[in-house]
């Protein structure tokens, strides 16, 4: 039986503990570079590349916000707050995934939208001569 003054148990060391998700995060981050550039470099709309880009962005964002929750919301001191943040992250990820799916299937898609925004022309603004009162 443990009492309050007993030291915390130390888990046995493992060289792979935590390394798998760290490697996956780095691979995902590095993979986003060519995945982001490829649809624009190809010059044609490809729904598969668009879906891969959306999935990569969702996974990358989820992992990033998950790291923020792990680092800045301590489980021992704020267990209910941390649980609330976990469920909020899951809900936000699901909402963004459904939003991307709807945008991909019912609209132009992510890469086409970015292309349109990037190449949008500004509206011609009429120049209005300023009226100076009292000046001769």
mmCIF file of C-alpha atoms in Angstrom:
data_model
loop_
_atom_site.group_PDB
_atom_site.id
_atom_site.type_symbol
_atom_site.label_atom_id
_atom_site.label_comp_id
_atom_site.label_asym_id
_atom_site.label_seq_id
_atom_site.Cartn_x
_atom_site.Cartn_y
_atom_site.Cartn_z
ATOM 1 C CA UNK A 1 0.000 0.000 0.000
ATOM 2 C CA UNK A 2 1.326 3.416 -0.967
ATOM 3 C CA UNK A 3 1.271 6.406 1.312
ATOM 4 C CA UNK A 4 1.595 10.111 0.588
ATOM 5 C CA UNK A 5 5.347 10.299 1.136
ATOM 6 C CA UNK A 6 6.248 7.406 -1.167
ATOM 7 C CA UNK A 7 8.107 8.474 -4.291
ATOM 8 C CA UNK A 8 6.296 8.379 -7.589
ATOM 9 C CA UNK A 9 6.883 5.148 -9.496
ATOM 10 C CA UNK A 10 9.255 5.537 -12.410
ATOM 11 C CA UNK A 11 8.199 3.663 -15.542
ATOM 12 C CA UNK A 12 10.801 1.444 -17.178
ATOM 13 C CA UNK A 13 12.741 3.340 -19.841
ATOM 14 C CA UNK A 14 11.843 2.672 -23.439
ATOM 15 C CA UNK A 15 13.715 4.159 -26.399
ATOM 16 C CA UNK A 16 10.567 4.180 -28.534
ATOM 17 C CA UNK A 17 8.143 5.719 -26.022
ATOM 18 C CA UNK A 18 6.868 8.932 -27.567
ATOM 19 C CA UNK A 19 9.051 8.687 -30.638
ATOM 20 C CA UNK A 20 6.396 7.299 -32.978
ATOM 21 C CA UNK A 21 4.057 10.235 -32.730
ATOM 22 C CA UNK A 22 6.997 12.658 -32.842
ATOM 23 C CA UNK A 23 8.208 11.090 -36.098
ATOM 24 C CA UNK A 24 4.656 11.103 -37.512
ATOM 25 C CA UNK A 25 4.298 14.813 -36.698
ATOM 26 C CA UNK A 26 7.551 15.623 -38.482
ATOM 27 C CA UNK A 27 6.691 13.506 -41.512
ATOM 28 C CA UNK A 28 3.251 15.126 -41.715
ATOM 29 C CA UNK A 29 4.739 18.616 -41.496
ATOM 30 C CA UNK A 30 7.357 17.880 -44.142
ATOM 31 C CA UNK A 31 4.795 16.218 -46.424
ATOM 32 C CA UNK A 32 2.599 19.318 -46.395
ATOM 33 C CA UNK A 33 5.183 21.265 -48.398
ATOM 34 C CA UNK A 34 4.971 19.221 -51.621
ATOM 35 C CA UNK A 35 1.267 18.482 -51.049
ATOM 36 C CA UNK A 36 0.580 22.224 -50.912
ATOM 37 C CA UNK A 37 2.670 23.063 -53.969
ATOM 38 C CA UNK A 38 1.663 20.147 -56.231
ATOM 39 C CA UNK A 39 -1.915 21.205 -57.110
ATOM 40 C CA UNK A 40 -0.766 24.689 -58.107
ATOM 41 C CA UNK A 41 2.286 23.469 -59.988
ATOM 42 C CA UNK A 42 0.215 20.970 -61.987
ATOM 43 C CA UNK A 43 -2.104 23.740 -63.135
ATOM 44 C CA UNK A 44 -5.158 21.511 -63.295
ATOM 45 C CA UNK A 45 -7.830 20.780 -60.757
ATOM 46 C CA UNK A 46 -7.471 17.303 -59.316
ATOM 47 C CA UNK A 47 -10.022 16.352 -56.640
ATOM 48 C CA UNK A 48 -7.798 13.603 -55.232
ATOM 49 C CA UNK A 49 -4.904 15.995 -54.630
ATOM 50 C CA UNK A 50 -7.366 18.484 -53.166
ATOM 51 C CA UNK A 51 -8.719 15.828 -50.774
ATOM 52 C CA UNK A 52 -5.186 14.843 -49.744
ATOM 53 C CA UNK A 53 -4.353 18.491 -49.079
ATOM 54 C CA UNK A 54 -7.506 18.966 -46.979
ATOM 55 C CA UNK A 55 -6.844 15.780 -44.996
ATOM 56 C CA UNK A 56 -3.232 16.803 -44.417
ATOM 57 C CA UNK A 57 -4.263 20.247 -43.192
ATOM 58 C CA UNK A 58 -6.852 18.759 -40.836
ATOM 59 C CA UNK A 59 -4.431 16.195 -39.386
ATOM 60 C CA UNK A 60 -1.634 18.748 -39.053
ATOM 61 C CA UNK A 61 -3.912 21.255 -37.319
ATOM 62 C CA UNK A 62 -5.351 18.627 -34.984
ATOM 63 C CA UNK A 63 -1.904 17.444 -33.947
ATOM 64 C CA UNK A 64 -0.741 21.030 -33.414
ATOM 65 C CA UNK A 65 -3.676 21.995 -31.199
ATOM 66 C CA UNK A 66 -3.353 18.678 -29.378
ATOM 67 C CA UNK A 67 0.238 19.586 -28.517
ATOM 68 C CA UNK A 68 -0.908 22.977 -27.228
ATOM 69 C CA UNK A 69 -3.450 21.309 -24.942
ATOM 70 C CA UNK A 70 -0.883 18.805 -23.671
ATOM 71 C CA UNK A 71 1.701 21.521 -23.008
ATOM 72 C CA UNK A 72 -0.453 24.285 -21.528
ATOM 73 C CA UNK A 73 -3.454 22.639 -19.838
ATOM 74 C CA UNK A 74 -2.064 20.476 -16.997
ATOM 75 C CA UNK A 75 -3.999 17.288 -16.363
ATOM 76 C CA UNK A 76 -3.255 17.134 -12.633
ATOM 77 C CA UNK A 77 -4.370 20.671 -11.838
ATOM 78 C CA UNK A 78 -7.176 21.164 -14.370
ATOM 79 C CA UNK A 79 -8.631 17.743 -15.254
ATOM 80 C CA UNK A 80 -12.122 19.000 -16.133
ATOM 81 C CA UNK A 81 -10.760 21.910 -18.157
ATOM 82 C CA UNK A 82 -8.437 19.599 -20.035
ATOM 83 C CA UNK A 83 -11.294 17.200 -20.791
ATOM 84 C CA UNK A 84 -13.339 20.160 -22.049
ATOM 85 C CA UNK A 85 -10.468 21.220 -24.324
ATOM 86 C CA UNK A 86 -10.057 17.642 -25.628
ATOM 87 C CA UNK A 87 -13.744 17.440 -26.557
ATOM 88 C CA UNK A 88 -13.624 20.950 -28.010
ATOM 89 C CA UNK A 89 -10.683 19.938 -30.190
ATOM 90 C CA UNK A 90 -12.477 16.813 -31.365
ATOM 91 C CA UNK A 91 -15.613 18.800 -32.158
ATOM 92 C CA UNK A 92 -13.661 21.526 -33.974
ATOM 93 C CA UNK A 93 -11.763 18.929 -36.023
ATOM 94 C CA UNK A 94 -15.018 17.230 -36.983
ATOM 95 C CA UNK A 95 -16.662 20.541 -37.945
ATOM 96 C CA UNK A 96 -13.676 21.546 -40.088
ATOM 97 C CA UNK A 97 -13.588 18.122 -41.754
ATOM 98 C CA UNK A 98 -17.305 18.313 -42.591
ATOM 99 C CA UNK A 99 -16.822 21.884 -43.825
ATOM 100 C CA UNK A 100 -13.956 20.869 -46.110
ATOM 101 C CA UNK A 101 -16.003 17.913 -47.388
ATOM 102 C CA UNK A 102 -18.955 20.166 -48.195
ATOM 103 C CA UNK A 103 -16.673 22.726 -49.851
ATOM 104 C CA UNK A 104 -14.988 20.023 -51.918
ATOM 105 C CA UNK A 105 -18.181 18.310 -53.060
ATOM 106 C CA UNK A 106 -20.593 21.232 -53.444
ATOM 107 C CA UNK A 107 -18.297 24.089 -54.427
ATOM 108 C CA UNK A 108 -15.076 24.689 -56.351
ATOM 109 C CA UNK A 109 -12.665 23.053 -53.902
ATOM 110 C CA UNK A 110 -9.805 24.382 -51.831
ATOM 111 C CA UNK A 111 -7.092 24.804 -54.458
ATOM 112 C CA UNK A 112 -9.456 26.385 -56.990
ATOM 113 C CA UNK A 113 -10.711 28.812 -54.324
ATOM 114 C CA UNK A 114 -7.131 29.760 -53.445
ATOM 115 C CA UNK A 115 -6.340 30.263 -57.144
ATOM 116 C CA UNK A 116 -9.371 32.505 -57.556
ATOM 117 C CA UNK A 117 -8.519 34.573 -54.506
ATOM 118 C CA UNK A 118 -4.872 34.843 -55.555
ATOM 119 C CA UNK A 119 -5.698 36.052 -59.064
ATOM 120 C CA UNK A 120 -8.704 38.218 -58.190
ATOM 121 C CA UNK A 121 -8.693 41.678 -59.686
ATOM 122 C CA UNK A 122 -9.596 44.714 -57.657
ATOM 123 C CA UNK A 123 -12.680 46.608 -58.658
ATOM 124 C CA UNK A 124 -11.986 49.793 -60.538
ATOM 125 C CA UNK A 125 -12.587 52.659 -58.189
ATOM 126 C CA UNK A 126 -13.828 55.932 -59.599
ATOM 127 C CA UNK A 127 -11.720 58.907 -58.777
ATOM 128 C CA UNK A 128 -13.821 61.632 -57.244
ATOM 129 C CA UNK A 129 -12.406 65.132 -57.465
ATOM 130 C CA UNK A 130 -12.230 66.572 -53.968
ATOM 131 C CA UNK A 131 -14.420 69.605 -53.464
ATOM 132 C CA UNK A 132 -12.662 72.420 -51.674
ATOM 133 C CA UNK A 133 -15.050 74.973 -50.269
ATOM 134 C CA UNK A 134 -14.067 78.539 -49.854
ATOM 135 C CA UNK A 135 -11.013 78.224 -52.103
ATOM 136 C CA UNK A 136 -10.915 80.592 -55.051
#
